[in-house]
Amino acid sequence: MAILYDRYAKALLGVTEKIVKSEELAEDVLQEAFVRIWQNGENYDPSKGRLFTWMLNITRNLALDKLKSKHYKQSLQNASTDSAAEVAESSSHLAIGEETIGLQEILEKLKPDQKRLIDLMYFQGYTQAEISEEFDIPLGTVKTKVRAALIQLRKYYGVETVAIMWLLIRTIISEK
Amino acid sequence: MDIQAYISSGILDLYVLAQLSAKENQEVEAIRAKYPEVEKEIERLEITLEKYAFEHEKAPSEELKKKILAKIQQEGKKQQDSNILPLQTKSNWIYNFAIAASFLLFASTIVLAYSLWTNNQATQTILAENQKQLKGIQQELVILKNPSYRHIQLNSTDSTKQQSALVFWNPKSQEVYLQMGLLPVLPSDKQYQLWAIIDGKPTDMGVFETVADLQKMKVAPNPQAFAITIEPKGGSLSPTLSAMVVLGKV
């Protein structure tokens, strides 16, 4: 287990920090993640994917759970929307080839309503269900627009970039 | 079915990130088994995410590793204390694993027969590759969990550097497997070499690359310790002691 830690902890921590945006919280998540990874080792199915992907999903789900917890949501609401976007901005840089591009620049390529949706999901942490409720748009429409936005982005920036974006976005399937 | 459209729809991204429902997962799995391009795309996405994570890694605080290992030991003790005979659990797991492994091999054999029947050379090569990979990974898991293998931690000989590796040694079969931990990348004219100290003398266990996870090395009868040194590419007959990076006693 020490070996898995040596090899993968830094990579997992980097992604976790991008999601929860706090060093301390990220380390808490990482702790729980490693325990869970150790406990569920037998459930890893190598025919379904790489070991790192499996570990990443466990870690990412824990990070997203932490984000959903009431306490965090409240503190996010209390902060002004400006500073929330600033904090989000600092971790929103994606590496494409050798250049680093901010997510904002990427979103500029989209139509205004598509941009607004991705913005709500990424910077403000809304789920598709929350967007549908808050802005009174049918859930089906939200999902269709989001998918269309991503297909657009893939055309400009390629599969890899968009996969990474998905990685950093909060839950993208509506909760049941 | 339009494969390109399927691949651009983003559903595979969600699959890799485990964001689909159980039913949707099954659908993707049926499609990936049928279309090698989809299988390739899934692999590509996984490797992309892995590369991205490694490129943006963050170093944790020093105490975190200790905290985590301590917590895992705690959990381990809890499991033991809670009335389950460790022996039973282990053989249960191996039994289930054997069943899963044989189902997978069985399924692979059926698919292989089908593609031979349809006379498609490309499909055959891809399947063989996948099976080889699958076998390799299954071997890894078996060894990691197998109680007849002793785990020998190799620690850094230089206290200022974080270096480590792990050796699995089977006293009965004398097989040795090396698990990569943290070893810095070497220039192209050098290579790492594993040594077993037997009867006080270092014996060559083979050279290796830092890329793979678990590698089979030479056999070692009765080693007292294992060590890794940096040697010129291709290895040396005897170790360069000043270039030792990690060492562990059996």
CSV table of C-alpha atoms in Angstrom, one decimal:
chain,number,residue,atom,x,y,z
A,1,MET,CA,0.0,0.0,0.0
A,2,ALA,CA,2.9,2.3,0.7
A,3,ILE,CA,4.0,1.6,-2.9
A,4,LEU,CA,0.6,2.7,-4.3
A,5,TYR,CA,0.9,5.9,-2.2
A,6,ASP,CA,4.5,6.6,-3.4
A,7,ARG,CA,3.4,6.2,-7.0
A,8,TYR,CA,0.0,7.8,-7.1
A,9,ALA,CA,-0.6,10.1,-4.1
A,10,LYS,CA,0.8,13.3,-5.7
A,11,ALA,CA,-1.2,12.8,-8.9
A,12,LEU,CA,-4.4,12.1,-7.0
A,13,LEU,CA,-3.8,15.1,-4.6
A,14,GLY,CA,-3.3,17.5,-7.5
A,15,VAL,CA,-6.7,16.6,-9.0
A,16,THR,CA,-8.4,16.6,-5.6
A,17,GLU,CA,-7.1,20.1,-4.9
A,18,LYS,CA,-8.5,21.3,-8.2
A,19,ILE,CA,-11.9,20.1,-7.2
A,20,VAL,CA,-12.1,21.1,-3.5
A,21,LYS,CA,-9.8,24.1,-3.8
A,22,SER,CA,-8.2,23.7,-0.4
A,23,GLU,CA,-5.0,22.0,0.6
A,24,GLU,CA,-6.3,20.9,3.9
A,25,LEU,CA,-9.6,19.5,2.6
A,26,ALA,CA,-7.8,17.8,-0.2
A,27,GLU,CA,-5.5,15.9,2.2
A,28,ASP,CA,-8.5,14.8,4.2
A,29,VAL,CA,-10.1,13.5,1.0
A,30,LEU,CA,-6.9,11.7,0.1
A,31,GLN,CA,-6.8,10.0,3.4
A,32,GLU,CA,-10.3,8.6,3.1
A,33,ALA,CA,-9.7,7.7,-0.5
A,34,PHE,CA,-6.7,5.5,0.3
A,35,VAL,CA,-8.5,3.7,3.1
A,36,ARG,CA,-11.4,3.1,0.7
A,37,ILE,CA,-9.0,2.0,-2.1
A,38,TRP,CA,-7.4,-0.5,0.4
A,39,GLN,CA,-10.7,-1.8,1.6
A,40,ASN,CA,-12.1,-2.3,-1.9
A,41,GLY,CA,-9.0,-3.6,-3.6
A,42,GLU,CA,-10.8,-6.8,-4.5
A,43,ASN,CA,-13.5,-5.0,-6.4
A,44,TYR,CA,-11.1,-3.6,-8.9
A,45,ASP,CA,-11.7,-5.2,-12.3
A,46,PRO,CA,-8.7,-4.9,-14.6
A,47,SER,CA,-10.8,-5.7,-17.7
A,48,LYS,CA,-12.8,-2.6,-17.2
A,49,GLY,CA,-10.0,-0.1,-17.0
A,50,ARG,CA,-6.6,1.1,-15.6
A,51,LEU,CA,-5.8,1.0,-12.0
A,52,PHE,CA,-5.2,4.7,-11.8
A,53,THR,CA,-8.7,5.4,-13.3
A,54,TRP,CA,-10.3,3.3,-10.7
A,55,MET,CA,-8.4,5.1,-7.9
A,56,LEU,CA,-9.1,8.4,-9.5
A,57,ASN,CA,-12.8,7.9,-9.5
A,58,ILE,CA,-12.9,6.8,-5.9
A,59,THR,CA,-10.9,9.9,-4.9
A,60,ARG,CA,-13.0,12.2,-7.2
A,61,ASN,CA,-16.3,11.0,-5.8
A,62,LEU,CA,-15.2,11.6,-2.2
A,63,ALA,CA,-14.0,15.1,-3.2
A,64,LEU,CA,-17.4,15.8,-4.8
A,65,ASP,CA,-19.2,14.5,-1.8
A,66,LYS,CA,-17.2,16.8,0.4
A,67,LEU,CA,-18.2,19.7,-1.9
A,68,LYS,CA,-21.9,18.8,-1.6
A,69,SER,CA,-21.8,18.8,2.2
A,70,LYS,CA,-24.0,21.6,3.6
A,71,HIS,CA,-21.2,23.4,5.3
A,72,TYR,CA,-19.3,23.9,2.1
A,73,LYS,CA,-22.3,25.1,0.1
A,74,GLN,CA,-23.1,27.6,2.8
A,75,SER,CA,-19.6,29.1,2.8
A,76,LEU,CA,-19.7,29.3,-0.9
A,77,GLN,CA,-23.0,31.2,-0.9
A,78,ASN,CA,-21.7,33.5,1.8
A,79,ALA,CA,-18.7,34.5,-0.2
A,80,SER,CA,-19.4,37.0,-3.0
A,81,THR,CA,-19.9,35.6,-6.4
A,82,ASP,CA,-16.8,37.5,-7.6
A,83,SER,CA,-14.4,35.8,-5.2
A,84,ALA,CA,-15.9,32.4,-5.9
A,85,ALA,CA,-15.1,32.9,-9.6
A,86,GLU,CA,-11.6,34.1,-8.7
A,87,VAL,CA,-10.8,31.0,-6.7
A,88,ALA,CA,-12.3,28.8,-9.4
A,89,GLU,CA,-10.3,30.7,-12.1
A,90,SER,CA,-7.0,30.0,-10.5
A,91,SER,CA,-7.5,26.2,-10.9
A,92,SER,CA,-9.2,26.4,-14.2
A,93,HIS,CA,-6.2,26.3,-16.4
A,94,LEU,CA,-6.0,23.4,-18.8
A,95,ALA,CA,-2.8,22.4,-20.5
A,96,ILE,CA,-3.2,21.8,-24.2
A,97,GLY,CA,0.0,20.6,-25.9
A,98,GLU,CA,2.5,23.0,-24.4
A,99,GLU,CA,0.3,26.0,-23.9
A,100,THR,CA,-1.8,26.7,-20.9
A,101,ILE,CA,-5.3,28.0,-21.6
A,102,GLY,CA,-7.8,29.3,-19.2
A,103,LEU,CA,-11.2,27.7,-19.2
A,104,GLN,CA,-12.7,31.2,-19.8
A,105,GLU,CA,-10.9,31.5,-23.1
A,106,ILE,CA,-12.1,28.0,-24.1
A,107,LEU,CA,-15.7,28.9,-23.3
A,108,GLU,CA,-15.5,32.0,-25.5
A,109,LYS,CA,-15.9,29.7,-28.4
A,110,LEU,CA,-19.5,28.8,-27.4
A,111,LYS,CA,-22.8,30.4,-28.0
A,112,PRO,CA,-23.9,32.6,-25.1
A,113,ASP,CA,-26.5,30.2,-23.7
A,114,GLN,CA,-24.1,27.2,-23.9
A,115,LYS,CA,-21.4,29.3,-22.3
A,116,ARG,CA,-23.7,30.2,-19.5
A,117,LEU,CA,-24.6,26.6,-18.8
A,118,ILE,CA,-21.0,25.3,-18.7
A,119,ASP,CA,-20.1,28.4,-16.5
A,120,LEU,CA,-22.9,27.5,-14.0
A,121,MET,CA,-21.7,23.9,-13.9
A,122,TYR,CA,-18.0,24.5,-13.6
A,123,PHE,CA,-17.5,27.8,-11.7
A,124,GLN,CA,-20.6,27.7,-9.6
A,125,GLY,CA,-21.0,24.1,-9.0
A,126,TYR,CA,-24.6,23.6,-10.2
A,127,THR,CA,-25.7,20.2,-11.3
A,128,GLN,CA,-27.9,19.9,-14.4
A,129,ALA,CA,-30.9,19.2,-12.1
A,130,GLU,CA,-30.2,22.4,-10.1
A,131,ILE,CA,-29.9,24.5,-13.2
A,132,SER,CA,-33.2,23.1,-14.5
A,133,GLU,CA,-35.0,24.0,-11.3
A,134,GLU,CA,-33.3,27.3,-10.6
A,135,PHE,CA,-33.8,28.8,-14.1
A,136,ASP,CA,-37.0,27.0,-15.0
A,137,ILE,CA,-35.7,25.1,-18.0
A,138,PRO,CA,-36.8,21.6,-18.7
A,139,LEU,CA,-34.1,19.1,-17.6
A,140,GLY,CA,-34.0,17.5,-21.1
A,141,THR,CA,-33.2,20.8,-22.7
A,142,VAL,CA,-30.4,21.5,-20.2
A,143,LYS,CA,-28.9,18.1,-20.9
A,144,THR,CA,-29.2,18.5,-24.7
A,145,LYS,CA,-27.6,22.0,-24.6
A,146,VAL,CA,-24.7,20.8,-22.4
A,147,ARG,CA,-24.0,17.9,-24.7
A,148,ALA,CA,-24.1,20.1,-27.7
A,149,ALA,CA,-21.7,22.5,-26.0
A,150,LEU,CA,-19.2,19.7,-25.3
A,151,ILE,CA,-19.4,18.4,-28.9
A,152,GLN,CA,-18.6,22.0,-30.0
A,153,LEU,CA,-15.6,22.1,-27.6
A,154,ARG,CA,-14.3,18.8,-28.8
A,155,LYS,CA,-14.2,20.1,-32.3
A,156,TYR,CA,-12.0,23.0,-31.3
A,157,TYR,CA,-9.9,21.6,-28.6
A,158,GLY,CA,-9.9,17.8,-29.1
A,159,VAL,CA,-11.1,14.9,-27.0
A,160,GLU,CA,-8.4,15.1,-24.4
A,161,THR,CA,-9.1,18.6,-23.3
A,162,VAL,CA,-12.8,18.0,-22.9
A,163,ALA,CA,-12.2,14.8,-21.0
A,164,ILE,CA,-10.2,16.7,-18.5
A,165,MET,CA,-12.9,19.3,-18.3
A,166,TRP,CA,-15.4,16.6,-17.4
A,167,LEU,CA,-13.0,15.4,-14.8
A,168,LEU,CA,-13.0,18.8,-13.0
A,169,ILE,CA,-16.7,19.5,-13.4
A,170,ARG,CA,-19.0,18.8,-10.5
A,171,THR,CA,-21.5,16.0,-11.0
A,172,ILE,CA,-22.8,16.0,-14.5
A,173,ILE,CA,-25.6,13.6,-14.2
A,174,SER,CA,-28.7,14.7,-12.4
A,175,GLU,CA,-29.3,13.0,-9.1
A,176,LYS,CA,-32.2,10.7,-8.9
B,1,MET,CA,-24.0,2.0,-35.8
B,2,ASP,CA,-22.1,5.2,-36.4
B,3,ILE,CA,-19.0,4.7,-34.3
B,4,GLN,CA,-17.6,8.2,-34.8
B,5,ALA,CA,-20.8,9.8,-33.7
B,6,TYR,CA,-20.9,7.5,-30.7
B,7,ILE,CA,-17.3,8.4,-29.8
B,8,SER,CA,-18.0,12.1,-30.2
B,9,SER,CA,-21.1,12.0,-28.1
B,10,GLY,CA,-19.1,12.2,-24.9
B,11,ILE,CA,-20.7,9.1,-23.4
B,12,LEU,CA,-17.3,7.4,-23.2
B,13,ASP,CA,-15.9,10.3,-21.1
B,14,LEU,CA,-18.8,9.8,-18.7
B,15,TYR,CA,-18.1,6.0,-18.7
B,16,VAL,CA,-14.5,6.4,-17.8
B,17,LEU,CA,-15.4,8.8,-15.0
B,18,ALA,CA,-17.9,6.3,-13.7
B,19,GLN,CA,-20.8,8.7,-14.1
B,20,LEU,CA,-23.2,6.5,-15.9
B,21,SER,CA,-26.0,4.3,-14.5
B,22,ALA,CA,-25.5,0.6,-14.2
B,23,LYS,CA,-27.7,0.0,-17.3
B,24,GLU,CA,-25.7,2.6,-19.3
B,25,ASN,CA,-22.4,1.0,-18.2
B,26,GLN,CA,-23.7,-2.4,-19.5
B,27,GLU,CA,-24.5,-0.8,-22.9
B,28,VAL,CA,-21.1,0.8,-23.2
B,29,GLU,CA,-19.4,-2.5,-22.3
B,30,ALA,CA,-21.4,-4.4,-25.0
B,31,ILE,CA,-20.3,-1.8,-27.5
B,32,ARG,CA,-16.6,-1.7,-26.4
B,33,ALA,CA,-16.4,-5.5,-26.7
B,34,LYS,CA,-17.8,-5.3,-30.2
B,35,TYR,CA,-15.9,-2.3,-31.7
B,36,PRO,CA,-12.1,-2.1,-31.2
B,37,GLU,CA,-12.1,1.6,-32.0
B,38,VAL,CA,-14.3,2.2,-29.0
B,39,GLU,CA,-12.0,0.1,-26.9
B,40,LYS,CA,-9.0,2.2,-28.1
B,41,GLU,CA,-10.8,5.4,-27.4
B,42,ILE,CA,-11.6,4.4,-23.9
B,43,GLU,CA,-7.9,3.5,-23.4
B,44,ARG,CA,-6.9,6.9,-24.8
B,45,LEU,CA,-9.2,8.8,-22.5
B,46,GLU,CA,-7.8,6.9,-19.5
B,47,ILE,CA,-4.2,7.6,-20.4
B,48,THR,CA,-5.1,11.3,-21.0
B,49,LEU,CA,-6.5,11.6,-17.6
B,50,GLU,CA,-3.6,9.8,-16.1
B,51,LYS,CA,-1.1,12.0,-17.9
B,52,TYR,CA,-3.0,15.1,-16.9
B,53,ALA,CA,-3.1,14.1,-13.2
B,54,PHE,CA,0.6,13.4,-13.2
B,55,GLU,CA,1.4,16.7,-14.9
B,56,HIS,CA,-0.5,18.6,-12.3
B,57,GLU,CA,0.6,16.7,-9.2
B,58,LYS,CA,0.9,18.3,-5.8
B,59,ALA,CA,3.2,17.2,-3.1
B,60,PRO,CA,1.3,16.3,0.1
B,61,SER,CA,2.5,17.3,3.6
B,62,GLU,CA,5.1,15.0,5.2
B,63,GLU,CA,2.9,13.5,7.9
B,64,LEU,CA,0.2,12.5,5.4
B,65,LYS,CA,1.8,9.3,4.4
B,66,LYS,CA,2.2,8.2,8.0
B,67,LYS,CA,-1.3,9.2,8.9
B,68,ILE,CA,-2.7,7.2,6.0
B,69,LEU,CA,-0.7,4.0,6.7
B,70,ALA,CA,-1.6,4.3,10.4
B,71,LYS,CA,-5.3,4.6,9.5
B,72,ILE,CA,-5.1,1.6,7.2
B,73,GLN,CA,-3.5,-0.5,9.9
B,74,GLN,CA,-6.3,0.6,12.3
B,75,GLU,CA,-8.9,-0.5,9.8
B,76,GLY,CA,-7.0,-3.8,9.2
B,77,LYS,CA,-7.1,-4.5,13.0
B,78,LYS,CA,-10.8,-3.7,13.1
B,79,GLN,CA,-11.5,-6.2,10.4
B,80,GLN,CA,-9.5,-8.9,12.1
B,81,ASP,CA,-11.1,-8.3,15.4
B,82,SER,CA,-14.6,-8.5,14.0
B,83,ASN,CA,-14.8,-12.3,14.1
B,84,ILE,CA,-13.9,-13.1,10.5
B,85,LEU,CA,-11.2,-15.8,10.3
B,86,PRO,CA,-8.6,-14.2,8.0
B,87,LEU,CA,-8.0,-17.6,6.4
B,88,GLN,CA,-11.6,-17.9,5.3
B,89,THR,CA,-11.7,-14.4,3.9
B,90,LYS,CA,-8.5,-15.0,1.9
B,91,SER,CA,-9.6,-18.3,0.4
B,92,ASN,CA,-13.1,-16.7,-0.3
B,93,TRP,CA,-11.4,-14.0,-2.3
B,94,ILE,CA,-9.2,-16.3,-4.2
B,95,TYR,CA,-12.2,-18.6,-5.0
B,96,ASN,CA,-14.2,-15.6,-6.3
B,97,PHE,CA,-11.2,-14.3,-8.2
B,98,ALA,CA,-10.6,-17.8,-9.7
B,99,ILE,CA,-14.3,-17.9,-10.9
B,100,ALA,CA,-14.1,-14.3,-12.3
B,101,ALA,CA,-10.8,-15.1,-13.9
B,102,SER,CA,-12.1,-18.3,-15.5
B,103,PHE,CA,-15.3,-16.5,-16.7
B,104,LEU,CA,-13.1,-13.8,-18.3
B,105,LEU,CA,-10.8,-16.4,-19.9
B,106,PHE,CA,-13.9,-18.3,-21.0
B,107,ALA,CA,-15.5,-15.2,-22.5
B,108,SER,CA,-12.2,-14.3,-24.2
B,109,THR,CA,-12.0,-17.7,-25.7
B,110,ILE,CA,-15.5,-17.5,-27.1
B,111,VAL,CA,-14.9,-14.1,-28.6
B,112,LEU,CA,-11.6,-15.3,-30.1
B,113,ALA,CA,-13.3,-18.3,-31.7
B,114,TYR,CA,-15.9,-16.0,-33.2
B,115,SER,CA,-13.4,-13.7,-34.8
B,116,LEU,CA,-11.4,-16.6,-36.2
B,117,TRP,CA,-14.7,-17.7,-37.7
B,118,THR,CA,-15.3,-14.3,-39.3
B,119,ASN,CA,-11.7,-14.5,-40.6
B,120,ASN,CA,-10.7,-11.0,-39.5
B,121,GLN,CA,-6.9,-10.7,-39.0
B,122,ALA,CA,-7.0,-7.3,-37.3
B,123,THR,CA,-9.5,-8.4,-34.7
B,124,GLN,CA,-7.4,-11.4,-33.8
B,125,THR,CA,-4.3,-9.3,-33.1
B,126,ILE,CA,-6.2,-6.9,-30.9
B,127,LEU,CA,-7.8,-9.7,-29.0
B,128,ALA,CA,-4.5,-11.4,-28.4
B,129,GLU,CA,-3.0,-8.2,-27.1
B,130,ASN,CA,-5.9,-7.6,-24.7
B,131,GLN,CA,-5.7,-11.1,-23.4
B,132,LYS,CA,-2.0,-10.8,-22.8
B,133,GLN,CA,-2.5,-7.6,-21.0
B,134,LEU,CA,-5.4,-9.1,-19.0
B,135,LYS,CA,-3.2,-12.1,-18.0
B,136,GLY,CA,-0.4,-9.8,-16.9
B,137,ILE,CA,-2.7,-7.7,-14.7
B,138,GLN,CA,-4.3,-10.8,-13.2
B,139,GLN,CA,-0.9,-12.1,-12.4
B,140,GLU,CA,-0.1,-8.8,-10.7
B,141,LEU,CA,-3.2,-9.0,-8.5
B,142,VAL,CA,-2.6,-12.7,-7.6
B,143,ILE,CA,0.9,-12.0,-6.4
B,144,LEU,CA,0.0,-8.9,-4.5
B,145,LYS,CA,-2.6,-10.8,-2.5
B,146,ASN,CA,-0.9,-14.2,-2.3
B,147,PRO,CA,0.3,-14.9,1.2
B,148,SER,CA,3.2,-17.2,0.1
B,149,TYR,CA,5.0,-14.2,-1.2
B,150,ARG,CA,7.0,-12.2,1.2
B,151,HIS,CA,7.1,-8.5,0.8
B,152,ILE,CA,10.5,-6.9,1.2
B,153,GLN,CA,10.5,-3.1,1.2
B,154,LEU,CA,13.5,-1.5,-0.3
B,155,ASN,CA,14.3,1.9,1.2
B,156,SER,CA,16.4,4.7,0.0
B,157,THR,CA,20.1,4.5,1.0
B,158,ASP,CA,20.3,8.3,0.7
B,159,SER,CA,18.2,9.9,3.5
B,160,THR,CA,17.8,13.1,1.5
B,161,LYS,CA,16.1,11.4,-1.4
B,162,GLN,CA,12.7,9.8,-1.6
B,163,GLN,CA,13.3,6.5,-3.3
B,164,SER,CA,11.6,3.2,-2.8
B,165,ALA,CA,10.7,-0.1,-4.4
B,166,LEU,CA,9.1,-3.4,-3.3
B,167,VAL,CA,10.2,-6.9,-3.9
B,168,PHE,CA,7.9,-10.0,-3.7
B,169,TRP,CA,9.9,-13.2,-3.0
B,170,ASN,CA,8.4,-16.7,-2.9
B,171,PRO,CA,10.5,-18.8,-0.6
B,172,LYS,CA,9.2,-22.1,-2.1
B,173,SER,CA,9.4,-21.3,-5.8
B,174,GLN,CA,12.2,-18.7,-5.4
B,175,GLU,CA,10.4,-16.4,-7.8
B,176,VAL,CA,11.1,-12.7,-7.5
B,177,TYR,CA,8.8,-9.9,-8.6
B,178,LEU,CA,9.7,-6.2,-8.5
B,179,GLN,CA,7.1,-3.6,-7.9
B,180,MET,CA,8.0,0.0,-8.9
B,181,GLY,CA,7.7,2.6,-6.2
B,182,LEU,CA,9.7,5.8,-6.6
B,183,LEU,CA,12.8,5.7,-8.7
B,184,PRO,CA,14.1,8.8,-10.6
B,185,VAL,CA,14.4,8.6,-14.4
B,186,LEU,CA,17.8,7.8,-15.7
B,187,PRO,CA,19.7,9.1,-18.7
B,188,SER,CA,19.5,6.8,-21.7
B,189,ASP,CA,23.0,5.3,-21.2
B,190,LYS,CA,22.1,4.0,-17.7
B,191,GLN,CA,19.8,1.4,-16.3
B,192,TYR,CA,18.7,0.1,-12.9
B,193,GLN,CA,19.8,-3.4,-11.9
B,194,LEU,CA,18.3,-5.5,-9.1
B,195,TRP,CA,20.7,-7.6,-6.9
B,196,ALA,CA,20.0,-10.3,-4.4
B,197,ILE,CA,22.6,-10.7,-1.6
B,198,ILE,CA,23.1,-14.5,-1.3
B,199,ASP,CA,25.7,-15.9,1.1
B,200,GLY,CA,27.1,-12.4,1.5
B,201,LYS,CA,27.6,-11.9,-2.3
B,202,PRO,CA,25.6,-9.9,-4.7
B,203,THR,CA,23.8,-11.9,-7.4
B,204,ASP,CA,22.4,-10.3,-10.5
B,205,MET,CA,18.6,-10.4,-10.6
B,206,GLY,CA,18.3,-8.5,-13.9
B,207,VAL,CA,18.0,-5.0,-15.3
B,208,PHE,CA,14.6,-3.3,-15.6
B,209,GLU,CA,12.8,-0.2,-16.9
B,210,THR,CA,11.0,2.1,-14.6
B,211,VAL,CA,8.0,2.1,-16.8
B,212,ALA,CA,6.1,-1.0,-15.9
B,213,ASP,CA,4.4,-1.7,-12.6
B,214,LEU,CA,5.2,-5.3,-11.7
B,215,GLN,CA,8.1,-7.2,-13.4
B,216,LYS,CA,9.3,-10.7,-13.0
B,217,MET,CA,13.0,-10.9,-12.2
B,218,LYS,CA,15.4,-13.9,-12.0
B,219,VAL,CA,15.0,-16.5,-9.2
B,220,ALA,CA,16.7,-16.1,-5.9
B,221,PRO,CA,17.5,-19.0,-3.6
B,222,ASN,CA,17.7,-17.8,0.0
B,223,PRO,CA,18.4,-14.1,-0.4
B,224,GLN,CA,19.5,-12.1,2.7
B,225,ALA,CA,18.7,-8.8,1.1
B,226,PHE,CA,17.8,-7.0,-2.1
B,227,ALA,CA,19.4,-3.9,-3.5
B,228,ILE,CA,19.1,-1.7,-6.6
B,229,THR,CA,22.0,0.1,-8.2
B,230,ILE,CA,22.5,2.3,-11.2
B,231,GLU,CA,24.6,0.6,-13.9
B,232,PRO,CA,25.5,1.4,-17.5
B,233,LYS,CA,22.7,0.2,-19.9
B,234,GLY,CA,22.6,-3.6,-20.2
B,235,GLY,CA,23.8,-4.0,-16.6
B,236,SER,CA,27.1,-5.0,-15.0
B,237,LEU,CA,28.6,-8.3,-13.7
B,238,SER,CA,29.0,-6.8,-10.3
B,239,PRO,CA,27.3,-3.9,-8.7
B,240,THR,CA,28.6,-0.4,-8.5
B,241,LEU,CA,28.2,0.0,-4.7
B,242,SER,CA,28.6,3.8,-4.8
B,243,ALA,CA,25.6,3.9,-7.1
B,244,MET,CA,23.2,2.0,-4.9
B,245,VAL,CA,19.8,3.6,-4.6
B,246,VAL,CA,17.6,1.4,-2.4
B,247,LEU,CA,18.2,-1.6,-0.1
B,248,GLY,CA,16.1,-3.9,2.0
B,249,LYS,CA,16.8,-6.8,4.3
B,250,VAL,CA,14.8,-10.0,3.9
